[in-house]
């Protein structure tokens, strides 16, 4: 029932009605996705993306002492999951903001420009990698290098193979991540548009595509035969999940992530995964695995992002978020600076890591030096990657200072739009 006091400004009833009206209008006007306020970079993302690049480089080398320090030996997932998730997160953060502020067309144009940059980097890396392998195989009269690195088909039919490489269907060994990222980035405008509409529905559609991939064996074929090492139909789930987390999903899950029940579930799963992987390297422990579980679990498929791999990554990510807060002082430590710099320039460092991995492989194959040489090559490769990251950072910082003096805008991709 209305009161004569209602029209009076400041009356409790008028205030209450105005509040309800404002809330209703805010709900209608609020976008489906929300983004953190512009400010400091999320250094945790840079840190772990840099760590993923180091781990990928070490895993691409022949087995050595440092190889046993990578996470693939202690669970189901490896550095690839870290790299793809963070790539989805940072890409959505950068280009999601562009879509909210400039619209779908502007954001799509920026995304396609970034896709072109990554594609050019992939073609450039492919060319240099082929030249490196061919030179070593010819100079040392050892065709096994060409066979081991998967370029025999290029040497037999270079004209056909180059076309297939440009179509992303032919790739030498260790060059599978960038083509996957290129395809995922091509679909980022659609992903962001759907996220703007309904984030949770978008994630649900991603899960559905993942399930259909397993049910109907969806895949992309590779040249000359076979299929992509990382199936985009399956790995899109990790990329979309990263985007969903960046656009408000992580905040909505904060209560679940802070729960002690969640923490103990993650710990138990990680410990169980560790003991399973232990049986791979210590055959004597094989008897502790019940046959029923073995038949259900194996093979743990990396190509199609096995559920066990995805769950292992989620457990690691949940514990990391819980015990490594955003304002952790260690992120400012000079000891972690090399990792963070590598993560901030991931496209360049990834390409360099592929090149260095084959160089290290060649040295280890030609020189018999034992564990000490293996460790030395691994450490030298990481130091070169850190040095290159520092040079790139110094150059971009100098360029940005020069641009700011002229009033030019900074490069938005520096916020995490890189590979």
C-alpha positions as MATLAB code, in Angstrom:
seq = 'XXXXXXXXXXXXXXXXXXXXXXXXXXXXXXXXXXXXXXXXXXXXXXXXXXXXXXXXXXXXXXXXXXXXXXXXXXXXXXXXXXXXXXXXXXXXXXXXXXXXXXXXXXXXXXXXXXXXXXXXXXXXXXXXXXXXXXXXXXXXXXXXXXXXXXXXXXXXXXXXXXXXXXXXXXXXXXXXXXXXXXXXXXXXXXXXXXXXXXXXXXXXXXXXXXXXXXXXXXXXXXXXXXXXXXXXXXXXXXXXXXXXXXXXXXXXXXXXXXXXXXXXXXXXXXXXXXXXXXXXXXXXXXXXXXXXXXXXXXXXXXXXXXXXXXXXXXXXXXXXXXXXXXXXXXXXXXXXXXXXXXXXXXXXXXXXXXXXXXXXXXXXXXXXXXXXXXXXXXXXXXXXXXXXXXXXXXXXXXXXXXXXXXXXXXXXXXXXXXX';
ca = [
       0.000    0.000    0.000;
       1.429    3.407   -0.980;
       2.052    6.177    1.518;
       2.086    9.964    1.162;
       5.639    9.777    2.456;
       6.778    7.844   -0.644;
       7.465   10.843   -2.879;
       9.551   12.531   -0.190;
      13.259   12.282   -1.021;
      15.194   10.323    1.528;
      12.246    8.513    3.044;
      12.926    4.815    3.876;
      10.236    3.515    1.522;
      11.448    5.698   -1.355;
      15.033    4.620   -0.736;
      14.075    0.948   -0.677;
      12.145    1.214   -3.933;
      14.956    3.143   -5.584;
      17.430    0.477   -4.425;
      15.334   -2.338   -5.883;
      14.939   -0.455   -9.154;
      18.681    0.258   -9.377;
      19.507   -3.401   -8.723;
      17.098   -4.530  -11.430;
      18.556   -2.067  -13.923;
      22.091   -3.146  -13.015;
      21.221   -6.796  -13.638;
      19.827   -5.961  -17.051;
      22.761   -3.730  -17.993;
      25.533   -5.950  -16.594;
      27.365   -8.025  -19.171;
      27.472  -11.798  -18.816;
      31.254  -11.720  -18.464;
      33.291   -9.624  -16.088;
      36.962   -8.761  -16.202;
      39.386   -7.762  -13.472;
      40.247   -4.097  -13.371;
      43.246   -3.085  -15.432;
      46.347   -2.984  -13.260;
      49.356   -5.111  -12.511;
      49.937   -8.226  -14.580;
      49.051  -11.558  -13.063;
      52.627  -12.675  -12.390;
      51.538  -16.183  -11.394;
      50.469  -16.802  -14.981;
      53.798  -15.541  -16.324;
      55.661  -17.638  -13.757;
      53.941  -20.903  -14.616;
      53.962  -20.286  -18.353;
      57.720  -19.711  -18.108;
      58.017  -22.911  -16.071;
      56.029  -24.773  -18.733;
      58.451  -23.541  -21.421;
      61.437  -24.769  -19.426;
      59.786  -28.141  -18.838;
      58.858  -28.518  -22.519;
      62.464  -27.810  -23.508;
      63.829  -30.358  -21.026;
      61.271  -32.992  -22.063;
      62.279  -32.537  -25.718;
      65.868  -33.495  -24.892;
      67.010  -37.123  -24.602;
      66.389  -38.539  -21.132;
      68.813  -37.030  -18.634;
      69.094  -36.064  -14.993;
      66.926  -32.950  -15.294;
      64.250  -34.889  -17.163;
      63.392  -36.577  -13.875;
      62.537  -33.186  -12.403;
      59.685  -32.535  -14.860;
      56.113  -33.122  -13.733;
      55.302  -35.766  -16.354;
      57.226  -38.314  -14.246;
      55.078  -37.753  -11.168;
      51.550  -37.689  -12.500;
      49.295  -37.942  -15.545;
      49.589  -34.379  -16.923;
      52.633  -32.450  -18.097;
      53.732  -28.963  -19.154;
      51.434  -28.925  -22.214;
      48.324  -28.679  -20.053;
      49.818  -25.729  -18.159;
      50.726  -23.964  -21.398;
      47.321  -24.372  -23.087;
      45.289  -23.443  -20.004;
      47.295  -20.261  -19.366;
      47.141  -19.391  -23.070;
      43.345  -19.614  -22.968;
      43.216  -17.569  -19.778;
      45.475  -14.758  -20.970;
      43.983  -14.621  -24.475;
      40.471  -14.284  -23.030;
      41.646  -11.632  -20.570;
      43.197   -9.460  -23.301;
      40.726   -9.944  -26.131;
      37.668  -10.269  -23.875;
      38.339   -6.719  -22.732;
      38.765   -5.654  -26.368;
      35.388   -7.233  -27.212;
      33.613   -5.503  -24.333;
      35.151   -2.114  -25.132;
      35.411   -2.161  -28.933;
      32.885   -4.744  -30.023;
      33.050   -8.079  -31.821;
      34.570   -6.810  -35.082;
      37.448   -4.941  -33.439;
      38.270   -7.841  -31.129;
      38.125  -10.326  -34.012;
      40.493   -8.181  -36.077;
      42.990   -8.068  -33.224;
      42.725  -11.825  -32.656;
      43.271  -12.584  -36.340;
      46.309  -10.296  -36.344;
      47.728  -12.290  -33.435;
      46.914  -15.577  -35.188;
      48.828  -14.339  -38.230;
      51.838  -13.474  -36.049;
      51.840  -16.959  -34.519;
      51.415  -18.576  -37.958;
      54.371  -16.601  -39.368;
      56.433  -17.622  -36.330;
      55.484  -21.260  -36.940;
      56.478  -21.112  -40.626;
      59.735  -19.354  -39.748;
      60.496  -21.966  -37.076;
      59.644  -24.757  -39.517;
      62.097  -23.362  -42.079;
      64.937  -22.880  -39.595;
      64.290  -26.266  -37.993;
      64.431  -28.047  -41.362;
      67.648  -26.241  -42.267;
      69.187  -27.157  -38.915;
      68.312  -30.852  -39.205;
      69.305  -31.095  -42.888;
      72.657  -29.402  -42.256;
      73.512  -31.703  -39.360;
      72.372  -34.854  -41.196;
      74.407  -33.932  -44.305;
      77.518  -32.672  -42.536;
      77.817  -35.701  -40.304;
      76.531  -38.149  -42.940;
      73.902  -39.486  -40.574;
      70.445  -39.815  -42.171;
      69.065  -41.061  -38.850;
      68.674  -37.434  -37.739;
      66.247  -36.802  -40.611;
      64.294  -39.953  -39.802;
      64.232  -39.346  -36.064;
      63.044  -35.747  -36.443;
      60.338  -36.750  -38.932;
      61.514  -34.883  -42.050;
      62.197  -37.837  -44.382;
      59.008  -37.073  -46.300;
      60.185  -33.509  -46.833;
      63.478  -34.728  -48.321;
      61.604  -37.118  -50.649;
      58.828  -34.729  -51.773;
      59.737  -31.170  -50.740;
      57.149  -29.503  -53.001;
      54.178  -31.446  -51.607;
      55.483  -31.369  -48.052;
      55.911  -27.579  -47.970;
      52.283  -27.083  -49.036;
      51.154  -29.526  -46.348;
      53.315  -27.712  -43.792;
      51.676  -24.390  -44.714;
      48.310  -26.103  -44.144;
      49.578  -27.219  -40.707;
      49.222  -30.878  -41.681;
      52.947  -31.685  -41.784;
      55.113  -31.015  -38.743;
      58.515  -32.327  -37.685;
      58.970  -33.710  -34.174;
      58.427  -31.213  -31.303;
      56.447  -28.749  -33.468;
      52.898  -29.741  -32.506;
      51.999  -27.097  -29.916;
      51.892  -23.987  -32.126;
      49.515  -25.482  -34.757;
      47.164  -26.451  -31.925;
      47.320  -22.927  -30.509;
      46.725  -21.375  -33.947;
      43.530  -23.395  -34.425;
      42.282  -22.598  -30.907;
      42.950  -18.887  -31.399;
      41.039  -18.930  -34.685;
      37.936  -19.930  -32.740;
      38.529  -17.450  -29.910;
      36.159  -14.784  -31.364;
      33.300  -17.309  -31.334;
      34.255  -18.474  -27.840;
      34.286  -14.904  -26.497;
      31.019  -14.041  -28.238;
      29.347  -17.054  -26.633;
      30.958  -16.234  -23.275;
      29.496  -12.736  -23.501;
      26.101  -14.361  -23.903;
      26.297  -17.250  -21.395;
      29.704  -18.253  -19.953;
      28.490  -21.432  -18.250;
      26.589  -22.569  -21.338;
      29.724  -21.975  -23.422;
      31.776  -24.163  -21.090;
      29.011  -26.768  -21.265;
      29.162  -26.762  -25.069;
      32.935  -27.233  -24.845;
      32.445  -30.248  -22.568;
      29.881  -31.618  -25.021;
      32.309  -31.303  -27.949;
      34.965  -33.039  -25.848;
      32.556  -35.909  -25.100;
      31.530  -36.196  -28.765;
      35.206  -36.328  -29.745;
      35.694  -39.399  -27.598;
      32.385  -40.967  -28.594;
      32.750  -40.552  -32.369;
      36.569  -40.417  -32.634;
      36.736  -36.920  -34.132;
      40.212  -35.839  -35.224;
      42.233  -33.846  -37.782;
      44.371  -35.858  -40.167;
      48.096  -35.209  -40.605;
      50.442  -35.660  -43.553;
      51.622  -38.143  -44.782;
      49.471  -40.317  -42.517;
      48.041  -40.387  -39.044;
      46.497  -37.534  -37.070;
      47.421  -34.457  -35.065;
      49.481  -35.196  -31.947;
      47.198  -32.780  -30.023;
      43.604  -33.166  -31.141;
      42.046  -29.650  -31.209;
      38.544  -31.111  -30.720;
      39.660  -32.423  -27.319;
      42.252  -29.855  -26.215;
      39.800  -27.004  -26.815;
      38.270  -27.971  -23.451;
      41.378  -26.855  -21.572;
      41.619  -23.644  -23.618;
      37.932  -22.786  -23.131;
      38.156  -23.636  -19.435;
      41.053  -21.194  -19.123;
      38.992  -18.520  -20.891;
      36.004  -19.259  -18.643;
      38.173  -18.873  -15.531;
      39.533  -15.533  -16.801;
      36.051  -14.161  -17.490;
      34.646  -14.660  -14.001;
      34.548  -18.442  -13.622;
      37.490  -18.598  -11.206;
      35.857  -15.993   -8.976;
      32.580  -17.909   -8.937;
      34.479  -21.063   -7.942;
      36.349  -19.355   -5.097;
      34.229  -20.979   -2.380;
      34.819  -24.438   -3.860;
      38.549  -23.821   -4.274;
      38.913  -22.622   -0.683;
      37.086  -25.664    0.726;
      39.125  -28.143    2.781;
      37.176  -30.984    1.165;
      38.379  -29.854   -2.276;
      41.937  -29.592   -0.990;
      41.981  -33.153    0.368;
      40.332  -34.585   -2.755;
      43.088  -32.969   -4.845;
      45.847  -34.229   -2.549;
      44.496  -37.795   -2.556;
      44.174  -37.787   -6.344;
      47.703  -36.439   -6.861;
      49.170  -39.017   -4.469;
      47.269  -41.808   -6.233;
      48.498  -40.568   -9.635;
      52.068  -40.480   -8.299;
      51.913  -44.119   -7.203;
      50.440  -45.140  -10.566;
      53.267  -43.416  -12.473;
      55.749  -45.012  -10.074;
      54.701  -48.421  -11.400;
      55.767  -47.323  -14.910;
      59.371  -46.888  -13.816;
      59.573  -49.602  -11.145;
      58.076  -52.753  -12.716;
      58.399  -54.602   -9.387;
      55.559  -52.418   -8.062;
      53.212  -53.460  -10.854;
      51.466  -55.995   -8.632;
      49.975  -53.239   -6.423;
      47.743  -52.132   -9.328;
      44.521  -54.186   -9.518;
      43.904  -55.541  -13.021;
      40.399  -54.077  -13.074;
      41.764  -50.571  -12.531;
      44.485  -51.100  -15.154;
      41.937  -52.183  -17.756;
      39.755  -49.162  -16.980;
      42.591  -46.641  -16.822;
      44.921  -47.526  -19.695;
      45.809  -46.128  -22.133;
      45.993  -42.613  -20.681;
      45.669  -40.821  -23.991;
      47.539  -37.531  -24.434;
      46.369  -36.914  -28.015;
      42.716  -36.671  -26.955;
      43.411  -35.148  -23.502;
      42.407  -38.092  -21.341;
      40.017  -37.280  -18.488;
      42.646  -38.473  -16.009;
      45.150  -35.965  -17.420;
      42.601  -33.145  -17.262;
      41.659  -34.051  -13.676;
      45.337  -34.180  -12.690;
      45.876  -30.685  -14.051;
      42.768  -29.412  -12.239;
      44.066  -30.833   -8.946;
      47.442  -29.149   -9.434;
      45.793  -25.852  -10.396;
      43.405  -25.916   -7.395;
      46.245  -26.444   -4.911;
      48.378  -23.794   -6.624;
      45.628  -21.175   -6.373;
      45.052  -22.096   -2.732;
      48.667  -21.985   -1.545;
      50.146  -19.394   -3.911;
      48.165  -16.157   -3.555;
      48.318  -13.411   -6.135;
      50.186  -11.111   -3.758;
      52.828  -13.689   -2.764;
      56.041  -11.686   -2.135;
      58.153  -14.353   -3.852;
      56.767  -13.239   -7.209;
      58.926  -10.129   -6.861;
      62.030  -12.185   -6.117;
      64.961  -11.755   -8.546;
      65.402  -15.554   -8.433;
      62.048  -16.029  -10.161;
      62.534  -13.129  -12.563;
      64.039  -15.328  -15.347;
      61.003  -17.646  -15.261;
      58.584  -14.713  -15.345;
      60.416  -13.051  -18.241;
      60.290  -16.290  -20.259;
      56.556  -16.521  -19.581;
      55.992  -12.940  -20.713;
      57.628  -13.630  -24.091;
      56.423  -17.171  -24.571;
      56.097  -17.246  -28.367;
      59.711  -16.294  -28.970;
      61.032  -18.485  -26.149;
      59.031  -21.505  -27.285;
      60.462  -21.232  -30.810;
      63.977  -20.838  -29.406;
      63.438  -23.847  -27.142;
      62.527  -26.094  -30.098;
      65.686  -25.027  -31.924;
      67.861  -25.535  -28.831;
      66.333  -28.929  -28.085;
      67.528  -30.354  -31.407;
      70.942  -28.724  -30.972;
      71.214  -30.389  -27.586;
      69.985  -33.680  -29.034;
      72.706  -33.503  -31.697;
      75.494  -32.783  -29.183;
      74.406  -35.614  -26.919;
      74.249  -38.017  -29.868;
      77.732  -37.079  -31.150;
      79.588  -36.639  -27.859;
      79.654  -39.239  -25.139;
      79.766  -37.250  -21.922;
      77.471  -39.009  -19.482;
      75.091  -37.434  -16.989;
      77.274  -34.355  -16.455;
      77.098  -33.362  -20.140;
      73.342  -33.994  -20.197;
      72.845  -31.675  -17.233;
      75.218  -29.058  -18.675;
      73.344  -28.931  -21.991;
      69.989  -28.621  -20.208;
      71.238  -25.803  -17.991;
      72.928  -24.000  -20.906;
      69.718  -24.186  -22.950;
      67.709  -22.681  -20.090;
      70.294  -19.923  -19.598;
      70.136  -19.059  -23.319;
      66.323  -18.897  -23.128;
      66.542  -16.612  -20.080;
      69.103  -14.394  -21.809;
      66.909  -14.074  -24.893;
      63.863  -13.268  -22.737;
      65.847  -10.531  -20.980;
      66.983   -9.037  -24.311;
      63.418   -9.045  -25.694;
      62.093   -7.506  -22.481;
      64.778   -4.807  -22.526;
      64.071   -3.994  -26.181;
      60.278   -3.837  -25.734;
      60.649   -1.731  -22.612;
      62.862    0.714  -24.501;
      60.443    0.759  -27.443;
      57.445    1.339  -25.155;
      59.239    4.223  -23.439;
      59.907    5.778  -26.831;
      56.290    5.251  -27.887;
      54.928    6.768  -24.681;
      56.994    9.909  -25.247;
      55.285   10.276  -28.629;
      51.874    9.573  -27.101;
      51.437    6.178  -28.734;
      49.418    3.481  -27.048;
      51.156    0.476  -25.504;
      50.909   -3.012  -26.902;
      47.859   -4.636  -25.361;
      49.201   -8.076  -26.191;
      51.843   -7.545  -23.526;
      49.094   -8.250  -21.019;
      49.197  -11.881  -21.996;
      48.060  -12.177  -25.568;
      51.147  -14.063  -26.606;
      51.383  -17.772  -27.207;
];
